[in-house]
Coordinates of C-alpha atoms in Angstrom, one line a residue:
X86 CA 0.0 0.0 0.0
X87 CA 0.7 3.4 -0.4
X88 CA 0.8 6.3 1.6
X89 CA -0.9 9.4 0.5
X90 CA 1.0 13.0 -0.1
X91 CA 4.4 11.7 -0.2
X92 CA 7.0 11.5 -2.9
X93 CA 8.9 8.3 -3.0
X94 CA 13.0 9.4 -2.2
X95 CA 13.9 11.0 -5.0
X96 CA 10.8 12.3 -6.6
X97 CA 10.3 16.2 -6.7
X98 CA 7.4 18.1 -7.9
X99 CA 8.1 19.3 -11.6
X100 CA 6.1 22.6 -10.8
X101 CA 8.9 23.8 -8.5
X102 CA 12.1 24.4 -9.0
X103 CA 14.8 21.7 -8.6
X104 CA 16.8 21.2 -5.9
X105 CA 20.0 19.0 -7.5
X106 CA 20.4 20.8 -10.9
X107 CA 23.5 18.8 -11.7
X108 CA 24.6 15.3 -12.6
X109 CA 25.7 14.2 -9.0
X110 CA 22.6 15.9 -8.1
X111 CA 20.1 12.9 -9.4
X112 CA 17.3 11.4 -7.8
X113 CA 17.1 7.9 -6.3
X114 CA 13.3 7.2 -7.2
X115 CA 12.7 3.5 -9.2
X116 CA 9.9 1.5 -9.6
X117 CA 9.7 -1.4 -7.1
X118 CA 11.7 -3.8 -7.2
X119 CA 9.6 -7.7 -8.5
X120 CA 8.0 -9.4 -5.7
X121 CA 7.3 -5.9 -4.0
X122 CA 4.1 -7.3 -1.9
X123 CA 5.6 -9.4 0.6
X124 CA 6.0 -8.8 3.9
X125 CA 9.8 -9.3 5.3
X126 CA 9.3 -11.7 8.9
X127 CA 12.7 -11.2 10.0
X128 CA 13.5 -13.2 13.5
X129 CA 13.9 -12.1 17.0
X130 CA 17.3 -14.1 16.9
X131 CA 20.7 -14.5 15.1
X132 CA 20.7 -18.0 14.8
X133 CA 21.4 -19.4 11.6
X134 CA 17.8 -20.5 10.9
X135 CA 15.5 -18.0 10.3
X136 CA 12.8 -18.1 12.0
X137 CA 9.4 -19.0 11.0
X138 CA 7.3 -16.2 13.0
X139 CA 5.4 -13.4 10.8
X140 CA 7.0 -10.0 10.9
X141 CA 4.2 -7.5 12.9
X142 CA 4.2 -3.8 11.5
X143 CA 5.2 -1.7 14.4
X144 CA 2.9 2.2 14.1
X145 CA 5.0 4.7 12.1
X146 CA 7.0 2.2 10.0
X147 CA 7.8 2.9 6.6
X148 CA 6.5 -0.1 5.1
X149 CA 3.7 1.8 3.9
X150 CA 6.2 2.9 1.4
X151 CA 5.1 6.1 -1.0
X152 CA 4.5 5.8 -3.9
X153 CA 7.0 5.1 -6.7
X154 CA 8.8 7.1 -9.3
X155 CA 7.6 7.2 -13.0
X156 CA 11.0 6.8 -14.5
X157 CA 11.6 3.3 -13.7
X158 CA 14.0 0.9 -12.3
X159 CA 16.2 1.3 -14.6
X160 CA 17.2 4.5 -13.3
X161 CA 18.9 2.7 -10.9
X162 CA 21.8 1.0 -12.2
X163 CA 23.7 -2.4 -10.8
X164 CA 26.9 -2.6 -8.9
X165 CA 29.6 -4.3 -10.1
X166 CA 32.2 -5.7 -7.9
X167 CA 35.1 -7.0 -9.6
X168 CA 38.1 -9.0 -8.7
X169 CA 38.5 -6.4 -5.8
X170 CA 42.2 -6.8 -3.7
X171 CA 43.0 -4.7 -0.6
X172 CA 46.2 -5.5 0.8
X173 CA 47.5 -3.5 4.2
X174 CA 51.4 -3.4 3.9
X175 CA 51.6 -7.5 3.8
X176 CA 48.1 -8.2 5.4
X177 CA 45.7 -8.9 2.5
X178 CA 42.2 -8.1 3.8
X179 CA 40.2 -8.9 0.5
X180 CA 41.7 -11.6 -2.1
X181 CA 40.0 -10.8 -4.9
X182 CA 36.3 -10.4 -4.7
X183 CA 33.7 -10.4 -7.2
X184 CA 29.6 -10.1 -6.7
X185 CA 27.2 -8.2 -8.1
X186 CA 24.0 -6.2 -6.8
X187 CA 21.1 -6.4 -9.1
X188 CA 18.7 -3.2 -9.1
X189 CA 16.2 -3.1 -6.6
X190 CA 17.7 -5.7 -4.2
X191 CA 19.0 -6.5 -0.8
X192 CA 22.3 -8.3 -1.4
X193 CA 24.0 -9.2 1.8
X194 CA 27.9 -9.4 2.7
X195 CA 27.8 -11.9 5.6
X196 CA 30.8 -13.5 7.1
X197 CA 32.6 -14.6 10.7
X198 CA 34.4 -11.3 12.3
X199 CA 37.6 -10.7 10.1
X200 CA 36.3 -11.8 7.1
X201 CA 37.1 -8.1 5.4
X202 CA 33.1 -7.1 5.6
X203 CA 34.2 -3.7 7.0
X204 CA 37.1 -3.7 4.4
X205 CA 34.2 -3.9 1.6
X206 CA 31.8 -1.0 2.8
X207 CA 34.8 1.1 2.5
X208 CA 36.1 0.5 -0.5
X209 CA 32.5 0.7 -2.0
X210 CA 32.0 4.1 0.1
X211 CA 35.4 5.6 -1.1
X212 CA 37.4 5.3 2.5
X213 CA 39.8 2.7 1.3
X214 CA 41.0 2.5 -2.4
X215 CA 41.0 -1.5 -3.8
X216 CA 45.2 -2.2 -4.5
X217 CA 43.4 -4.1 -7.2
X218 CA 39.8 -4.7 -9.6
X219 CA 37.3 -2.8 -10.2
X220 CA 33.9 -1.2 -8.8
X221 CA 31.4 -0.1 -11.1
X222 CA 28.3 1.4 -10.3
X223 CA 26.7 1.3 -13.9
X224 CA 28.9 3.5 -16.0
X225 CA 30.6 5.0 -13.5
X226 CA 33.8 4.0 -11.8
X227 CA 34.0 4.0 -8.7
X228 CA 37.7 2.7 -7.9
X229 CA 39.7 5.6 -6.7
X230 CA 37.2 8.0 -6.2
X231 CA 36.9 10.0 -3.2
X232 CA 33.7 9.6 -0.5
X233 CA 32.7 12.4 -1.5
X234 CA 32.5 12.0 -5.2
X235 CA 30.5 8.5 -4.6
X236 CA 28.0 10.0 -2.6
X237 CA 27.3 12.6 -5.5
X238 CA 26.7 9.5 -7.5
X239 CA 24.2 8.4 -5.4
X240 CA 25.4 6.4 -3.2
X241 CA 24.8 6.7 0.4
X242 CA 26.0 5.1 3.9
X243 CA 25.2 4.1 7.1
X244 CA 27.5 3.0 9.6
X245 CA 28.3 0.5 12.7
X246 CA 29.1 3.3 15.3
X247 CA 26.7 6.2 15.4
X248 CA 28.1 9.6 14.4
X249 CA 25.2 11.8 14.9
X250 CA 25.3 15.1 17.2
X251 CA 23.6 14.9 20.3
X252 CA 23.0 18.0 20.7
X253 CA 20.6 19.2 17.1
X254 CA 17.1 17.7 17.0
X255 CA 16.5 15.2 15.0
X256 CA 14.9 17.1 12.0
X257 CA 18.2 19.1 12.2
X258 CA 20.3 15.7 11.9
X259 CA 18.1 14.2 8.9
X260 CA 19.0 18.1 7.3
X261 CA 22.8 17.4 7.4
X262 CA 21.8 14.8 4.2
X263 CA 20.1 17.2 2.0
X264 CA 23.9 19.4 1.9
X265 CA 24.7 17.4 -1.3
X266 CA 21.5 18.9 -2.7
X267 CA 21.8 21.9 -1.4
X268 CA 22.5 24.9 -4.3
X269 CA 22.3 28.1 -2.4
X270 CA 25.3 29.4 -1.4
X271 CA 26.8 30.2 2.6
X272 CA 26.5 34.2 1.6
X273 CA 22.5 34.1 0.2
X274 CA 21.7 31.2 3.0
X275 CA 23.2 34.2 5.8
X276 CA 21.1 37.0 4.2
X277 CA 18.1 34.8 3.8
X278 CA 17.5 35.6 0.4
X279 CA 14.2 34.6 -1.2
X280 CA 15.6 31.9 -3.2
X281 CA 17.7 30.1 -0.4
X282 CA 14.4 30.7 1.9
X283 CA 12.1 28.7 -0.5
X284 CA 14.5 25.9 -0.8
X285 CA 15.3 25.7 2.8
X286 CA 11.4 25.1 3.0
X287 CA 11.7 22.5 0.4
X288 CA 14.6 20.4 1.8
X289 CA 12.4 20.8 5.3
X290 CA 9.4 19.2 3.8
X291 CA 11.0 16.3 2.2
X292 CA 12.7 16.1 5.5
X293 CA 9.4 15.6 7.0
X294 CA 7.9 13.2 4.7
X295 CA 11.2 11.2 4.6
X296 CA 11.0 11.0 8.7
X297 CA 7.5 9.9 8.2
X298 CA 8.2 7.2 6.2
X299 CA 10.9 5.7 9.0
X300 CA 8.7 6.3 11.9
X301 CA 10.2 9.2 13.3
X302 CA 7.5 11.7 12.9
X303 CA 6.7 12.3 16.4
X304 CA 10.4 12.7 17.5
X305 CA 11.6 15.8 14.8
X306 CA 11.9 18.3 17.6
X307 CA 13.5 15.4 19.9
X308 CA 17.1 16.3 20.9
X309 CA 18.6 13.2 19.6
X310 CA 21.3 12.2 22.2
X311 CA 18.3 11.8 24.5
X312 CA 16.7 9.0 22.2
X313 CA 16.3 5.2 22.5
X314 CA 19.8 3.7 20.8
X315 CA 17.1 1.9 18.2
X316 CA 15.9 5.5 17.7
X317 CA 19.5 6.8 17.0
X318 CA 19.9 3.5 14.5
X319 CA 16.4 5.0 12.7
X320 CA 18.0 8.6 12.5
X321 CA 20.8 7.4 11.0
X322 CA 19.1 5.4 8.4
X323 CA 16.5 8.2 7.9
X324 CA 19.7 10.7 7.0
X325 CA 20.9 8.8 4.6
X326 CA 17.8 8.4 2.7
X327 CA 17.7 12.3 2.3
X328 CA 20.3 12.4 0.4
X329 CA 17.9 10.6 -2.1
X330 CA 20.4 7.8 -2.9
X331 CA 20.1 5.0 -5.9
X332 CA 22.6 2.4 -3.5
X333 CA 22.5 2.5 0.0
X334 CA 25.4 0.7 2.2
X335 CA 24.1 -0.6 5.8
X336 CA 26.3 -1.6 8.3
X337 CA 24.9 -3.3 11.0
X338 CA 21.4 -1.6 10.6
X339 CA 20.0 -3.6 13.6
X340 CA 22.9 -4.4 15.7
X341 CA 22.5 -3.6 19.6
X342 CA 18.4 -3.1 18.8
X343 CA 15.8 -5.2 20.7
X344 CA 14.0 -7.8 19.0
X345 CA 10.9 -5.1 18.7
X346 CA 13.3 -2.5 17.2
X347 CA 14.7 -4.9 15.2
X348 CA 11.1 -6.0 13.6
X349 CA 10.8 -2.2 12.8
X350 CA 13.9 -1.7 11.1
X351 CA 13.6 -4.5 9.1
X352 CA 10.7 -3.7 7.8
X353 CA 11.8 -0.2 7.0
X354 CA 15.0 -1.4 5.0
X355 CA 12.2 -3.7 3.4
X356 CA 9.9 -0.8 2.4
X357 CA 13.1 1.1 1.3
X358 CA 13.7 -2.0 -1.6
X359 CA 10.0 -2.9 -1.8
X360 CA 8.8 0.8 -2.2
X361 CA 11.3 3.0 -3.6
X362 CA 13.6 0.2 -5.6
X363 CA 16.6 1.6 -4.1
X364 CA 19.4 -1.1 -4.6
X365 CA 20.3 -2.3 -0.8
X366 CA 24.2 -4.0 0.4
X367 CA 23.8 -5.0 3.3
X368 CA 26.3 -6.1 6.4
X369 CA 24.5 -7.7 9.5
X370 CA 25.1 -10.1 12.3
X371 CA 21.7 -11.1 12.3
X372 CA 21.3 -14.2 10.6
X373 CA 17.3 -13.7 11.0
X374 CA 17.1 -10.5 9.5
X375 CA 19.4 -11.4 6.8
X376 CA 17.7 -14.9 5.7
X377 CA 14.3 -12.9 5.7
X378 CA 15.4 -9.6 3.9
X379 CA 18.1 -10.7 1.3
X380 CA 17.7 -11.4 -2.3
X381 CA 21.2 -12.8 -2.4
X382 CA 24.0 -13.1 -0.2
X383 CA 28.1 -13.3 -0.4
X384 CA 29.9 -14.9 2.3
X385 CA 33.7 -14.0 3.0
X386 CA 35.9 -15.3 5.5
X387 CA 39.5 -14.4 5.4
X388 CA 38.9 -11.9 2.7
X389 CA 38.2 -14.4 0.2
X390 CA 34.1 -15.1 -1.3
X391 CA 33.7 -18.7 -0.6
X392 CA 30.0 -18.4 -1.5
X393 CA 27.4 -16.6 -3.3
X394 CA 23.4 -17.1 -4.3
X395 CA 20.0 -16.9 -2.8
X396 CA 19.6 -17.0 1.3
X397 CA 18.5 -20.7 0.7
X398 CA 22.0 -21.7 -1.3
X399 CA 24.4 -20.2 1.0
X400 CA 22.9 -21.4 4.3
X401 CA 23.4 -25.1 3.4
X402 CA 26.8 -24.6 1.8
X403 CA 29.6 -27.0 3.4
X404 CA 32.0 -24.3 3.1
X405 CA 30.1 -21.4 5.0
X406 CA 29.0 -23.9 7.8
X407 CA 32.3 -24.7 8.6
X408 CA 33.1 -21.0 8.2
X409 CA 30.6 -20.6 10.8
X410 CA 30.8 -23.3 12.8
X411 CA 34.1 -25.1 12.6
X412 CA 35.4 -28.1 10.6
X413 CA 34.4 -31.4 12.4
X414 CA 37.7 -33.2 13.9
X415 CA 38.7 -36.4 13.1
X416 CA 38.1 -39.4 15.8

């Protein structure tokens, strides 16, 4: 279902004027993504097994997702990930890689601590640059490009340790991800000139509408170092998805939550695929969550993929068993 007056991420009205005016500057909107109407059950636990229990819709969750862009899902294109090496001095912390994210999809990067999950994110996100291979996020290049440059791509990031300042209100934090969008200038923002004014108001409303659709709609004028940690998790999320992204990179998105704040994030990241199409990689503990919510999943241990497929494929794989669990010895 859909809820009424609100844009999916990414969609302006055509009657105003445009906020990203430039390349980097383009939305995230898509068309869902195929098998949009099911509902993600992700489980309480992170056992290996997901569990069988049906996912409950907590009030204020974005899995009422808006209503989705005209343009398409091919206006979001795939990432490639090719043949990707890191190497630290002589530690190599990813042995050449390779996986692709479809559009419109969760793919998941699972793997026992160490297994250079961390090392991936930030190579995709532009923090570490690959010794090696390529990344590709449809024609573009990402391999050498700065964090900065990748998020004007489209590509946006959460991350394991929340960096959010306790001391603005929430509406203020989800603000900080419309800067890439944001054309008016530090001297006519000061001076309040008419045309910074109106699209102050127009990066606030999407604001609002963006918080709706995460469930934080009653907690805009919250300060948020005085929120719940799942809260903190949602305001995190929520700021990335301002800056009206085509990929989005979630580390950990549930990690620390209770199993309640867990349901509700899970179904927002679902609403985020199922609604808006935006291409998902995710990184979580949470065998549950990820067994529910992926389309596909890549396991690494020691920086090398010993698997890739469907949730179903990889969970009965010899090789990421014993990854997981230990070789049987010998008696």
């Amino acid at each position: 279902m859909t809820r009424d007056g609100i844009r999916p991420v990414g969609d302006t009205d055509p009657a105003e004027d445009r906020v990203s005016a430039s390349a980097a500057d383009t939305d995230g909107g898509a068309a869902p993504a195929p098998g949009a109407d099911r509902e993600p059950a992700p489980a309480e636990d992170s056992a290996p097994e997901a569990s069988g229990t049906e996912t409950t819709t907590p009030e204020g969750t974005g899995t009422g997702s808006p209503a989705t862009a005209d343009d398409g899902p091919q206006s979001v294109p795939p990432l490639v990930v090719e043949d990707v090496t890191v190497r630290f001095a002589g530690l190599t912390a990813l042995d050449g890689i390779s996986f692709t994210v479809a559009p419109g999809t969760v793919h998941a990067v699972i793997g026992p601590n160490g297994a250079g999950k961390s090392t991936t994110f930030n190579v995709l996100s532009g923090v570490y640059r690959a010794t090696s291979g390529s990344v590709r996020f449809g024609p573009d290049e990402l391999t050498g490009l700065s964090p900065h440059r990748i998020a004007g791509l489209g590509v946006a990031r959460t991350f394991q340790n929340l960096a959010l300042p306790s001391h603005a209100t929430v509406e203020d934090s989800l603000m900080l991800g419309r800067h890439r969008l944001t054309k008016a200038g530090f001297v006519a923002s000061g001076l309040r000139l008419p045309s910074a004014v109106r699209e102050a108001r127009r990066h606030r409303e999407r604001v609002r509408e963006i918080a709706e659709f995460v469930g934080l709609e009653k907690h805009l004028t919250a300060r948020v170092g005085g929120l719940p940690y799942g809260l903190q998790k949602l305001v995190e999320l929520g700021r990335a998805l301002c800056m009206e992204p085509k990929l989005l990179l979630l580390d950990e998105p549930v990690a620390g939550m209770t199993g309640e704040e867990r349901r509700h994030a899970a179904a927002v990241v679902a609403g985020v695929r199922d609604g808006l199409g935006i291409s998902i990689v995710l990184v979580e503990h949470d065998m549950g969550v990820v067994m529910r919510l992926a389309d596909s999943v890549t396991v690494l241990d020691f920086g090398r993929r010993i698997a890739d497929g469907t949730p179903a494929q990889v969970q009965n794989d010899p090789a990421v068993v014993r990854a997981y669990l230990g070789a049987e010895s010998d008696s």
